Coordinates of C-alpha atoms in Angstrom, one line a residue:
M45 CA 45.4 34.0 122.6
S46 CA 44.6 31.4 125.2
S47 CA 45.9 32.0 128.7
N48 CA 46.1 28.2 129.1
T49 CA 49.2 27.9 126.8
V50 CA 52.8 28.5 127.5
W51 CA 55.9 28.4 125.2
H52 CA 57.7 25.1 125.8
A53 CA 61.5 25.4 125.6
H54 CA 63.0 22.2 124.2
K55 CA 66.5 20.9 125.0
V56 CA 67.5 21.1 121.4
C57 CA 67.4 24.9 120.7
R58 CA 68.2 27.3 118.0
V59 CA 71.8 27.6 119.1
N60 CA 72.3 23.9 118.6
R61 CA 70.7 24.0 115.2
E62 CA 72.8 26.9 114.0
K63 CA 75.9 25.1 115.2
L64 CA 74.9 22.0 113.3
N65 CA 74.1 24.1 110.2
D66 CA 77.3 26.1 110.6
H67 CA 75.6 29.4 109.9
K68 CA 73.2 31.8 111.6
S69 CA 69.5 31.8 110.8
C70 CA 67.5 34.9 109.9
L71 CA 64.5 36.1 108.0
L72 CA 65.1 37.9 104.7
W73 CA 61.8 39.7 104.1
F74 CA 61.5 40.7 100.4
T75 CA 58.9 43.5 99.9
G76 CA 57.9 45.5 96.9
L77 CA 55.1 46.0 94.3
S78 CA 53.8 43.1 92.2
G79 CA 56.2 42.6 89.4
S80 CA 59.1 44.3 91.2
G81 CA 61.1 41.1 91.2
K82 CA 60.7 39.8 94.8
S83 CA 60.2 36.2 94.0
T84 CA 62.8 36.1 91.2
I85 CA 65.5 37.7 93.4
A86 CA 64.6 35.7 96.5
G87 CA 64.8 32.5 94.4
L88 CA 68.3 33.5 93.1
V89 CA 69.4 34.3 96.6
E90 CA 68.2 30.9 97.8
E91 CA 70.0 29.1 94.9
K92 CA 73.3 30.9 95.8
L93 CA 72.9 30.1 99.5
H94 CA 72.2 26.4 98.5
V95 CA 75.4 26.3 96.5
L96 CA 77.2 27.6 99.6
G97 CA 75.8 24.8 101.6
K98 CA 73.4 26.8 103.7
R99 CA 70.0 25.6 104.9
T100 CA 67.2 27.7 103.5
Y101 CA 63.5 27.8 102.8
L102 CA 61.6 30.2 100.5
L103 CA 58.1 31.3 101.4
D104 CA 56.4 32.7 98.3
G105 CA 53.1 34.7 98.3
D106 CA 51.2 32.6 95.7
N107 CA 52.4 29.3 97.2
V108 CA 51.3 30.2 100.8
R109 CA 47.9 31.4 99.5
K110 CA 47.4 28.1 97.8
G111 CA 47.8 26.3 101.1
M112 CA 47.8 27.7 104.7
N113 CA 46.2 31.0 103.7
R114 CA 43.8 29.8 101.0
D115 CA 40.9 31.1 103.2
L116 CA 42.0 34.7 102.9
G117 CA 41.1 37.3 100.3
F118 CA 42.7 40.6 99.5
S119 CA 40.9 43.0 101.7
D120 CA 43.1 45.1 104.0
Q121 CA 42.0 42.9 106.9
D122 CA 42.8 39.7 105.1
R123 CA 46.2 41.1 104.0
I124 CA 47.0 41.9 107.6
E125 CA 46.1 38.4 108.7
N126 CA 48.1 36.9 105.7
I127 CA 51.2 38.7 106.9
R128 CA 50.6 37.8 110.6
R129 CA 50.4 34.1 109.8
I130 CA 53.5 34.3 107.6
G131 CA 55.4 36.2 110.3
E132 CA 54.6 33.5 112.9
M133 CA 55.6 30.7 110.5
S134 CA 58.8 32.6 109.6
R135 CA 59.7 32.9 113.3
L136 CA 59.5 29.1 113.6
F137 CA 61.7 28.6 110.6
V138 CA 64.3 31.0 112.1
D139 CA 64.1 29.1 115.4
A140 CA 64.7 25.9 113.4
G141 CA 68.1 27.4 112.3
V142 CA 67.0 28.0 108.7
I143 CA 67.8 31.1 106.6
T144 CA 64.2 32.0 105.7
L145 CA 63.3 34.0 102.6
S146 CA 59.8 35.5 102.5
A147 CA 58.7 37.2 99.3
F148 CA 55.4 39.1 99.8
I149 CA 54.1 42.4 98.7
S150 CA 53.3 43.1 102.4
P151 CA 52.1 46.7 101.5
F152 CA 51.7 48.1 105.0
R153 CA 54.6 49.3 107.1
S154 CA 52.8 48.5 110.3
E155 CA 52.4 44.8 109.3
R156 CA 56.1 44.5 108.3
Q157 CA 56.9 46.1 111.7
S158 CA 54.7 43.6 113.5
V159 CA 56.8 40.8 111.9
R160 CA 60.0 42.5 112.9
N161 CA 58.7 42.8 116.4
L162 CA 58.2 39.0 116.6
M163 CA 61.9 38.5 115.9
S164 CA 65.0 39.0 118.0
V165 CA 67.2 42.0 117.1
G166 CA 69.1 41.2 113.9
D167 CA 66.8 38.4 112.8
F168 CA 64.6 40.4 110.5
I169 CA 66.3 41.8 107.4
E170 CA 64.0 43.9 105.3
V171 CA 64.8 43.7 101.6
F172 CA 63.1 46.5 99.6
I173 CA 62.8 45.6 95.9
D174 CA 62.3 49.0 94.5
A175 CA 61.0 49.3 91.0
P176 CA 58.8 52.0 89.4
I177 CA 55.2 50.9 88.8
S178 CA 55.7 51.5 85.1
T179 CA 58.5 48.9 85.1
C180 CA 56.4 46.5 87.1
E181 CA 53.5 46.8 84.7
K182 CA 55.8 46.1 81.7
R183 CA 57.0 42.9 83.5
D184 CA 53.5 41.8 84.4
P185 CA 53.1 38.3 82.7
K186 CA 49.6 37.7 84.2
G187 CA 48.2 41.0 83.1
L188 CA 47.1 41.8 86.6
Y189 CA 47.9 45.6 86.4
Q190 CA 45.7 46.0 83.3
R191 CA 42.9 44.0 84.9
A192 CA 43.1 46.2 88.0
R193 CA 43.1 49.3 85.8
D194 CA 40.0 48.0 84.0
G195 CA 38.3 47.5 87.4
L196 CA 38.3 43.7 87.1
I197 CA 40.5 43.3 90.2
K198 CA 39.8 45.3 93.4
N199 CA 42.3 46.2 96.2
F200 CA 45.3 45.8 93.9
T201 CA 48.4 47.3 95.4
G202 CA 49.7 50.3 93.6
I203 CA 46.4 50.9 91.7
D204 CA 43.5 51.2 94.2
S205 CA 45.3 50.0 97.4
P206 CA 48.4 51.7 98.7
Y207 CA 52.0 50.4 99.0
E208 CA 53.9 52.0 101.8
E209 CA 57.6 51.9 101.0
P210 CA 60.0 51.0 103.7
T211 CA 61.6 54.0 105.4
N212 CA 64.8 52.3 106.6
P213 CA 65.3 48.8 105.1
E214 CA 68.4 46.8 105.8
I215 CA 68.8 46.2 102.1
H216 CA 67.5 48.6 99.4
L217 CA 67.7 47.1 95.9
V218 CA 66.7 49.3 92.9
N219 CA 65.6 46.6 90.4
D220 CA 65.3 48.7 87.2
G221 CA 67.9 48.3 84.5
I222 CA 70.0 45.8 86.4
E223 CA 70.3 42.0 86.1
P224 CA 68.5 40.1 88.9
N225 CA 71.7 38.1 89.5
E226 CA 73.5 41.4 90.5
T227 CA 70.8 42.3 93.0
A228 CA 70.9 38.7 94.4
E229 CA 74.7 39.1 94.9
Q230 CA 74.1 42.3 96.9
V231 CA 72.0 40.3 99.4
I232 CA 74.7 37.6 99.6
A233 CA 77.3 40.3 100.2
Y234 CA 75.1 41.7 103.1
L235 CA 74.8 38.3 104.7
K236 CA 78.6 37.8 104.5
E237 CA 79.4 41.3 105.7
H238 CA 77.1 40.9 108.8
D239 CA 78.4 37.4 109.6
Y240 CA 75.2 35.5 108.9
I241 CA 77.1 33.2 106.6

């Protein structure tokens, strides 16, 4: 980081934006294996928040990798950089007063913790979408698990690259044998219970 830069505090700040939006901002960080349902559930949560009149933005792994992070591969180092960039972008969205939903495998605890450390206390809400790998493989529409098992994809989380489960997530959703809508409602209930919305 350059020592020649300083954070510039503008007159219109997060407090003003949250007041205008009539809700608090935060980062809902959806993590879990590929096929666990992160993007589906995050999308449903955003739809429900939109119906409630809340300002949101959903950052999805594939979408971000098609743009800002298209220069990154899937080595451990590139995955770490992927999450670092997403964390910094998410922090700006939260400062903008937006309820930000980030749906990324984010397999390493240390990287998720580094994003949490960027945020003020209470801004980072870790949402663990917990589904057995066997269930994830059955849901896999792109056939990625099979390609990984056949050795056609390297560094695939859950096959030849580890996934470190959250030890104490704010929200733990077991997404196996339950309708995605029910899990999304649990996230909305958490936000209401903790006065974000």
